[in-house]
Amino acid sequence: MKPQLVLIAEDETLIGFMLVESLIDAGFDSLVSVTAREAISALELDAPRFAALLTDIKMPGTETGWDVARRARELSPQIPVIYMTGDSADQWRAQGVPGSVLLQKPFAPAQLVTALTSLLNDAGMAGISH
Amino acid sequence: MKPQLVLIAEDETLIGFMLVESLIDAGFDSLVSVTAREAISALELDAPRFAALLTDIKMPGTETGWDVARRARELSPQIPVIYMTGDSADQWRAQGVPGSVLLQKPFAPAQLVTALTSLLNDAGMAGISH
Amino acid sequence: MKPQLVLIAEDETLIGFMLVESLIDAGFDSLVSVTAREAISALELDAPRFAALLTDIKMPGTETGWDVARRARELSPQIPVIYMTGDSADQWRAQGVPGSVLLQKPFAPAQLVTALTSLLNDAGMAGISH
Amino acid sequence: MKPQLVLIAEDETLIGFMLVESLIDAGFDSLVSVTAREAISALELDAPRFAALLTDIKMPGTETGWDVARRARELSPQIPVIYMTGDSADQWRAQGVPGSVLLQKPFAPAQLVTALTSLLNDAGMAGISH
Amino acid sequence: MKPQLVLIAEDETLIGFMLVESLIDAGFDSLVSVTAREAISALELDAPRFAALLTDIKMPGTETGWDVARRARELSPQIPVIYMTGDSADQWRAQGVPGSVLLQKPFAPAQLVTALTSLLNDAGMAGISH
Amino acid sequence: MKPQLVLIAEDETLIGFMLVESLIDAGFDSLVSVTAREAISALELDAPRFAALLTDIKMPGTETGWDVARRARELSPQIPVIYMTGDSADQWRAQGVPGSVLLQKPFAPAQLVTALTSLLNDAGMAGISH
């Protein structure tokens, strides 16, 4: 079976590598964008190819992870969304999208995998028979 | 015990009356705003007095129920949010706030009461011991 | 707003009356069938008119509430299902449909209303943006 | 159908009356104890007759609502438990029992009814087929 | 500690191998049946030895994964059930058992492990004190 | 990122090793106490350093895992708690803390990891914006 593709938006290279590696171990492919703009372009080119979005909140440029997630949901309404942050967690209740997960750094790779797979399993069943 | 106060943002008078009545029967007081701007002003004046927000999505003016809810959560991060709509339901996954409920019209008064009381019970326990 | 319609399958007249009354108080209309066959016919005639199904398990005839619920879900995959029973509860894990609720008699009218409105609120949001 | 019986432990008479009335409206019978000791005795006499426990935390005497709930669960392991409190909410995470609900005063009657009926519906289904 | 045993019903050998391997990595033993009939026989011989059921839907013969799961629940009412499918997902709401999970192919091994372990953890606690 | 620290209370050395190893694989550090008293001392010295508690129930001495968990929650109200047991599972509904998980031995390492990461993800989000 061809692995599912996760869109990662993360400007710190080292963290990006760790995320990609954790996802490979869990059986997923990844595409890494290093700015919010780049992630939004990847979504606008072809959103349905992505099974999920994993996004940092603060990134270089005027757009943030909050913007990436809203655009992802406009193009692919059921897409699972995971935010990662070291410091802007408090804004999540006002700026996050429904059904999203926020991981506060530092988090263990296994926390990411559980969040991602739980959201995918739920979204798969919500998408049946509409 | 003094009833808790629910902020209602709804421009249709008839629906507003029905909502107020349903909430009185369930043991709540209400304050009705007929535009998004008016609801935002009521929140900015004193947000903590409201136990929950119940908002229509489309209202007269440039602001919408999505804006009211984001402002409510900025000022009162744990406030339960219920959206009501006849037609813009699809935007909820991109524009709604986390943990909110969307009621699609027509809905029964008892659906509103269950949504409101479930959110209040959850929020009460989430707010303990932080 | 026109009330939503709940299909009730219940052969005991007295209980049927009590259910109809509880649903009226909560803001719902009802259609009562007194056999499983009759309920299945009502579904086959026009399933989408029903917002939810409330069914006894044991009824006169060869078909049961388990059959009514499966047929309802084939015709209307997201329809909320509530089973009522005095004695066949144990079969629910093998014969029930996913996401259904089983109420064991005796239950209070408020238990029925909470079960129904919680399922309707969940189904409404699951049905968005597919 | 004979109404189910809820054990209430509450020393303030006025609040006790309000609770009994809310439960009658929802279709339940109640037995009120005005001390923790009295509630524990009522449980020890015959625990299975109670469908649920609704208990204040602070009451006259050395025992508290935390003690009543633990004794109730020892005698009737699946019994739904709702605590009510004006001020000791913070202890709930250390002193409460699993799956319980804590209502912080002031709460609306409808919050109590939703908490009670949700717990009863869940407990009913958890108890099937063991 | 002796590993728990998962019953797998899957007629495609390659997928069967992948499932067994994913389960070994997560700490489980497996028994693979290549038809629904064979899986049902394994259940009828001794159902309690299985901690969970993982079943494809379409398999050779007249019986399907829907039948395997119903038989499993008749013999072992709390057994966690996971269905896997490439194409018959839409029938799940009518043919699945309560509390089951449906994984749509392609899925990552980590999705299977999260679904299985979440169901086992829930079932373990539901089974206490009845 | 520095791994998060999990407090383990377990008197059987072999099981303790297995737990530590499972947690390392998932990306966590551990501190092992071999009595309830020792675990309580570790908590009283500096509770906030622990991200979660994993405790056996029966241990040498007069104190049990139930006591360790209550003390942990008094000092760190949101701390995730997982109990492990081979035989005292029935007491959990009376002696456990709210929101805790009980794993019945034998359990697979992946069950522990899913329980721990799910609780951490939930607690992280509950802790936002109070």
Short mmCIF file of N, CA and C in Angstrom, two decimals, chain A residues 18 89-90 92-93 100-111 114-115, chain F residues 1-2 4 26-28 113-114 117-118 120-121 124-130:
data_model
loop_
_atom_site.label_atom_id
_atom_site.label_comp_id
_atom_site.label_asym_id
_atom_site.label_seq_id
_atom_site.Cartn_x
_atom_site.Cartn_y
_atom_site.Cartn_z
N MET A 18 13.28 15.69 12.44
CA MET A 18 12.75 14.79 13.48
C MET A 18 11.31 14.39 13.18
N ALA A 89 0.42 28.85 22.60
CA ALA A 89 -0.66 27.91 22.86
C ALA A 89 -1.96 28.61 23.24
N ASP A 90 -1.86 29.72 23.96
CA ASP A 90 -3.07 30.36 24.48
C ASP A 90 -4.02 30.85 23.39
N TRP A 92 -4.91 29.24 20.81
CA TRP A 92 -5.58 28.14 20.12
C TRP A 92 -7.10 28.18 20.25
N ARG A 93 -7.61 28.50 21.43
CA ARG A 93 -9.07 28.49 21.61
C ARG A 93 -9.77 29.54 20.74
N SER A 100 -9.15 20.16 15.94
CA SER A 100 -7.70 20.12 15.79
C SER A 100 -7.04 19.74 17.11
N VAL A 101 -5.75 19.38 17.03
CA VAL A 101 -4.97 19.06 18.22
C VAL A 101 -3.80 20.04 18.30
N LEU A 102 -3.48 20.49 19.50
CA LEU A 102 -2.31 21.34 19.69
C LEU A 102 -1.28 20.62 20.55
N LEU A 103 -0.09 20.42 20.02
CA LEU A 103 0.98 19.79 20.78
C LEU A 103 1.92 20.87 21.28
N GLN A 104 2.13 20.92 22.59
CA GLN A 104 3.05 21.91 23.15
C GLN A 104 4.45 21.32 23.23
N LYS A 105 5.42 22.01 22.66
CA LYS A 105 6.80 21.54 22.72
C LYS A 105 7.31 21.69 24.15
N PRO A 106 8.14 20.79 24.68
CA PRO A 106 8.59 19.58 23.97
C PRO A 106 7.54 18.48 24.04
N PHE A 107 7.38 17.73 22.93
CA PHE A 107 6.50 16.57 22.95
C PHE A 107 7.28 15.37 22.43
N ALA A 108 6.88 14.17 22.84
CA ALA A 108 7.54 12.95 22.40
C ALA A 108 7.02 12.57 21.01
N PRO A 109 7.87 11.96 20.17
CA PRO A 109 7.42 11.48 18.86
C PRO A 109 6.14 10.66 18.96
N ALA A 110 6.02 9.84 19.98
CA ALA A 110 4.83 9.00 20.12
C ALA A 110 3.56 9.82 20.34
N GLN A 111 3.69 11.02 20.91
CA GLN A 111 2.51 11.88 21.08
C GLN A 111 2.01 12.35 19.72
N THR A 114 0.31 9.34 17.93
CA THR A 114 -1.03 9.06 18.47
C THR A 114 -2.03 10.13 18.04
N ALA A 115 -1.63 11.39 18.08
CA ALA A 115 -2.54 12.47 17.66
C ALA A 115 -2.92 12.30 16.19
N MET F 1 15.03 18.34 21.55
CA MET F 1 14.09 18.58 22.66
C MET F 1 14.37 17.59 23.78
N LYS F 2 14.44 18.09 25.00
CA LYS F 2 14.66 17.24 26.18
C LYS F 2 13.43 16.37 26.43
N GLN F 4 10.42 14.24 28.08
CA GLN F 4 9.62 14.42 29.28
C GLN F 4 9.85 13.24 30.23
N ALA F 26 9.34 5.19 22.97
CA ALA F 26 8.32 6.17 22.62
C ALA F 26 8.81 7.61 22.79
N GLY F 27 10.04 7.77 23.34
CA GLY F 27 10.62 9.10 23.45
C GLY F 27 10.52 9.75 24.82
N PHE F 28 10.37 8.93 25.88
CA PHE F 28 10.24 9.47 27.24
C PHE F 28 11.39 9.02 28.12
N VAL F 113 1.75 2.91 25.66
CA VAL F 113 2.15 4.12 24.93
C VAL F 113 0.93 4.90 24.45
N THR F 114 -0.10 4.19 23.96
CA THR F 114 -1.31 4.90 23.52
C THR F 114 -2.01 5.56 24.70
N THR F 117 0.22 8.70 25.78
CA THR F 117 0.25 9.82 24.83
C THR F 117 -1.14 10.45 24.66
N SER F 118 -2.19 9.64 24.73
CA SER F 118 -3.54 10.21 24.64
C SER F 118 -3.82 11.12 25.83
N LEU F 120 -1.58 12.65 27.72
CA LEU F 120 -0.71 13.84 27.63
C LEU F 120 -1.27 14.85 26.63
N ASN F 121 -1.73 14.36 25.48
CA ASN F 121 -2.28 15.27 24.48
C ASN F 121 -3.53 15.97 25.01
N GLY F 124 -2.53 18.50 27.78
CA GLY F 124 -1.87 19.68 27.22
C GLY F 124 -2.89 20.70 26.77
N MET F 125 -3.94 20.24 26.11
CA MET F 125 -4.94 21.18 25.61
C MET F 125 -5.86 21.68 26.71
N ALA F 126 -6.14 20.84 27.72
CA ALA F 126 -6.97 21.30 28.84
C ALA F 126 -6.27 22.42 29.60
N GLY F 127 -4.94 22.39 29.57
CA GLY F 127 -4.17 23.35 30.37
C GLY F 127 -4.02 24.72 29.73
N ILE F 128 -4.57 24.90 28.53
CA ILE F 128 -4.39 26.17 27.81
C ILE F 128 -5.37 27.23 28.30
N SER F 129 -4.86 28.41 28.53
CA SER F 129 -5.68 29.62 28.73
C SER F 129 -6.58 29.62 29.94
N HIS F 130 -6.05 29.23 31.06
CA HIS F 130 -6.84 29.38 32.28
C HIS F 130 -6.25 30.52 33.09
#
